[in-house]
XYZ file of C-alpha atoms in Angstrom:
253
model
C 27.156 -64.465 -4.774
C 24.417 -61.981 -4.145
C 23.463 -60.439 -7.177
C 24.217 -60.231 -11.030
C 23.657 -57.675 -13.832
C 24.415 -57.215 -17.600
C 25.968 -54.008 -18.967
C 23.407 -52.620 -21.475
C 25.586 -53.587 -24.240
C 25.990 -57.373 -23.491
C 29.696 -57.175 -23.673
C 30.252 -58.103 -19.716
C 28.347 -58.674 -16.774
C 28.910 -57.948 -13.017
C 28.579 -60.145 -9.995
C 28.002 -58.956 -6.591
C 29.616 -60.719 -3.819
C 29.396 -61.446 -0.040
C 33.090 -60.775 0.355
C 32.773 -57.327 -0.403
C 33.868 -57.122 -4.011
C 32.391 -56.746 -7.637
C 33.684 -58.979 -10.453
C 33.511 -58.327 -13.847
C 33.089 -61.334 -16.604
C 32.727 -62.075 -19.982
C 29.499 -63.589 -21.254
C 31.038 -65.647 -24.012
C 33.872 -66.983 -22.037
C 32.982 -66.604 -18.333
C 36.593 -65.051 -17.945
C 37.000 -63.013 -14.909
C 37.758 -59.837 -16.462
C 38.608 -57.589 -13.540
C 37.386 -57.041 -10.005
C 36.700 -54.046 -7.755
C 38.695 -55.492 -4.435
C 36.809 -53.054 -1.652
C 33.805 -52.258 -3.090
C 32.055 -52.440 0.417
C 33.362 -53.499 3.643
C 30.889 -55.849 3.945
C 28.223 -57.861 1.394
C 27.392 -56.339 -1.850
C 23.696 -56.618 -1.882
C 22.303 -54.659 -4.867
C 23.604 -53.179 -8.070
C 22.155 -51.369 -11.087
C 24.364 -50.153 -14.456
C 23.712 -46.859 -16.618
C 22.465 -47.334 -20.208
C 25.824 -45.634 -21.354
C 27.697 -48.771 -20.039
C 30.282 -46.250 -18.036
C 29.005 -46.609 -14.439
C 27.686 -48.949 -12.019
C 25.897 -48.083 -8.478
C 26.285 -50.509 -5.957
C 24.661 -51.203 -2.498
C 25.989 -52.992 0.610
C 24.738 -54.592 3.725
C 26.258 -51.775 5.777
C 23.988 -49.308 4.164
C 26.241 -47.533 1.660
C 25.495 -46.528 -1.915
C 28.327 -46.366 -4.328
C 28.729 -45.009 -7.730
C 31.732 -46.439 -9.769
C 33.331 -45.723 -13.084
C 34.009 -48.870 -14.978
C 36.109 -48.792 -18.413
C 38.152 -50.954 -19.940
C 41.083 -48.881 -19.059
C 40.249 -49.132 -15.107
C 37.562 -48.641 -12.369
C 37.150 -45.990 -9.435
C 35.021 -44.801 -7.306
C 32.808 -41.522 -7.860
C 30.999 -40.900 -4.867
C 29.652 -42.918 -1.451
C 26.718 -41.868 0.199
C 25.610 -43.073 3.586
C 22.193 -42.156 3.835
C 20.613 -45.598 4.760
C 21.571 -47.218 7.939
C 20.540 -50.590 6.970
C 21.040 -53.049 4.213
C 20.606 -51.874 0.974
C 18.054 -54.407 -0.517
C 17.444 -52.882 -4.355
C 18.953 -50.373 -6.875
C 17.069 -49.436 -10.064
C 17.796 -46.875 -12.741
C 15.293 -44.390 -14.583
C 15.063 -44.416 -18.200
C 17.744 -42.241 -19.052
C 20.279 -43.133 -16.174
C 20.205 -39.450 -14.687
C 18.799 -40.788 -11.438
C 18.624 -44.163 -9.580
C 16.801 -45.379 -6.520
C 17.802 -47.388 -3.845
C 15.831 -49.334 -1.084
C 17.009 -50.257 2.282
C 15.704 -52.528 5.194
C 15.758 -49.646 7.308
C 12.392 -48.528 5.987
C 13.743 -45.746 3.495
C 13.865 -45.233 -0.296
C 16.380 -42.813 -1.752
C 16.448 -41.174 -5.375
C 19.853 -40.184 -6.423
C 20.792 -37.684 -8.742
C 23.723 -39.194 -10.777
C 24.678 -36.032 -12.433
C 25.414 -33.979 -9.249
C 25.966 -37.189 -7.170
C 23.609 -35.746 -4.307
C 20.335 -37.064 -2.595
C 17.178 -35.875 -4.979
C 14.481 -37.306 -2.545
C 13.874 -39.668 0.444
C 10.439 -41.732 1.327
C 10.105 -43.323 4.565
C 7.440 -46.023 5.518
C 7.011 -48.472 8.695
C 8.397 -51.573 6.630
C 11.572 -53.062 5.558
C 11.876 -52.372 1.605
C 12.828 -54.916 -0.252
C 12.380 -53.815 -3.747
C 11.987 -50.629 -5.644
C 11.415 -49.722 -9.268
C 10.737 -46.570 -11.362
C 7.807 -45.952 -13.696
C 9.101 -45.524 -17.170
C 7.652 -42.102 -17.074
C 9.928 -41.426 -14.141
C 7.440 -39.522 -12.557
C 6.728 -42.512 -9.729
C 8.452 -45.071 -7.890
C 6.927 -48.334 -6.687
C 7.906 -49.765 -3.468
C 7.352 -53.348 -1.767
C 8.520 -55.167 1.433
C 7.586 -56.573 4.521
C 4.424 -54.904 5.278
C 2.701 -56.676 2.337
C 1.810 -53.236 0.561
C 3.068 -52.388 -3.121
C 2.792 -48.185 -2.673
C 2.978 -45.712 -5.357
C 5.227 -42.589 -4.284
C 5.446 -39.206 -6.684
C 9.265 -39.177 -7.492
C 9.344 -35.265 -7.086
C 8.351 -34.667 -3.909
C 8.235 -38.330 -2.207
C 4.580 -37.788 -1.362
C 2.676 -41.478 -1.124
C -0.376 -41.349 -3.824
C -1.632 -44.768 -3.022
C -1.055 -48.493 -1.807
C -2.458 -51.744 -2.297
C -2.078 -54.947 -0.557
C -0.443 -57.091 -2.906
C 0.147 -60.179 -0.476
C -2.219 -62.447 2.045
C 0.542 -63.509 3.914
C 4.244 -62.704 4.092
C 6.341 -59.958 2.369
C 6.847 -59.102 -1.229
C 10.403 -59.515 -2.039
C 10.339 -59.164 -5.934
C 8.693 -56.302 -8.261
C 9.083 -55.214 -11.828
C 6.921 -53.099 -14.126
C 6.560 -53.374 -18.106
C 8.618 -51.440 -20.411
C 5.550 -49.442 -21.235
C 4.376 -49.225 -17.616
C 0.984 -50.654 -17.928
C 1.617 -53.745 -15.680
C 3.645 -54.511 -12.782
C 4.404 -57.829 -11.122
C 5.194 -58.933 -7.685
C 6.554 -62.042 -5.906
C 6.973 -63.008 -2.395
C 6.569 -65.130 0.592
C 3.278 -66.373 -0.784
C 4.998 -68.458 -3.590
C 3.007 -67.161 -6.353
C 3.622 -64.184 -8.974
C 0.887 -61.555 -9.480
C 0.309 -59.533 -12.344
C -1.054 -56.004 -11.773
C -2.319 -53.099 -13.897
C -0.447 -50.043 -13.044
C -3.288 -47.364 -13.600
C -5.871 -48.792 -11.274
C -3.918 -51.363 -9.071
C -6.293 -54.137 -10.148
C -4.936 -57.548 -9.797
C -5.264 -59.250 -13.209
C -3.289 -62.921 -13.163
C -1.703 -65.406 -10.777
C 1.055 -67.620 -11.588
C 1.495 -70.572 -9.332
C 4.641 -72.901 -9.379
C 7.155 -72.487 -7.088
C 7.573 -74.099 -3.682
C 9.723 -71.784 -2.112
C 9.799 -67.892 -1.474
C 10.116 -65.834 -4.276
C 13.055 -63.719 -4.125
C 13.412 -62.134 -7.461
C 11.876 -61.641 -10.794
C 12.071 -59.700 -13.865
C 10.063 -59.118 -17.215
C 11.575 -59.131 -20.436
C 11.682 -55.656 -22.336
C 9.360 -57.039 -25.192
C 6.863 -58.407 -22.569
C 6.848 -61.695 -23.639
C 8.519 -63.578 -20.711
C 8.554 -63.373 -16.937
C 11.395 -65.058 -14.825
C 11.039 -65.757 -11.335
C 13.675 -67.379 -9.072
C 12.922 -69.049 -5.167
C 14.580 -69.925 -2.438
C 14.525 -73.539 -3.324
C 16.455 -73.075 -6.230
C 13.732 -72.887 -8.906
C 14.009 -70.413 -11.939
C 10.647 -70.550 -13.773
C 9.623 -68.748 -17.050
C 6.120 -67.886 -17.675
C 4.199 -66.336 -20.596
C 3.163 -62.945 -20.159
C 0.129 -62.914 -22.670
C -1.035 -66.015 -21.186
C -1.242 -64.857 -17.651
C -3.073 -61.380 -18.665
C -5.531 -63.339 -20.412
C -6.514 -64.993 -17.096
C -7.916 -61.284 -16.266
C -9.444 -62.981 -13.040
C -10.254 -59.471 -11.497
C -9.403 -60.369 -8.092
C -8.110 -57.456 -5.695
C -6.420 -59.026 -2.711
C -8.017 -57.443 0.841
């Protein structure tokens, strides 16, 4: 299994698999409800769900981004785009699900219009993008990758606003932002999580505990918990308030 997401209403969850299938399960019983057999020709590597629980967007190892309608009566593909030339590493929705953004290891991030099913904007950088997220306002996106940077981009025109070095060594594989947009959290090859203030890019806290590379992390909606996952199989929970109380004021160089 490559990736997992819950529908916003909690009635089911989708799992992405290396065999190119997307499977939907009941969270209460674990029963397989249905599957999209030929979701992608290779591994399904990224997914995101719309807020109204009617569509999911998937990305594959081959670089395609596909939109699916998923209802109790059936599922079908609405659109397939081929703008990425490498593995799709992350897909995230904006707040109202009118747009989504996908990152790829080919060095591109694409913002998609989910009403017209067209490309809205693209950003390009000399890195293998690993993660991307919308600021809750929808005006900017944050990206991270193998170049050790966290970059701020204007969503409207794709211009780079600023970047900060978020890691002393190795790539940044995981990235999430708080629901109020005030903080974001990173994790990667350094095996630590770092909390940053969004508006000034200041590093305010570090969480140590992983012994392997961090591959994924998420912040809870209420900003109480950060959950991080590493390649050694560890899943750690962090007290967000306790972390930002550190306010160490260190900005990596």
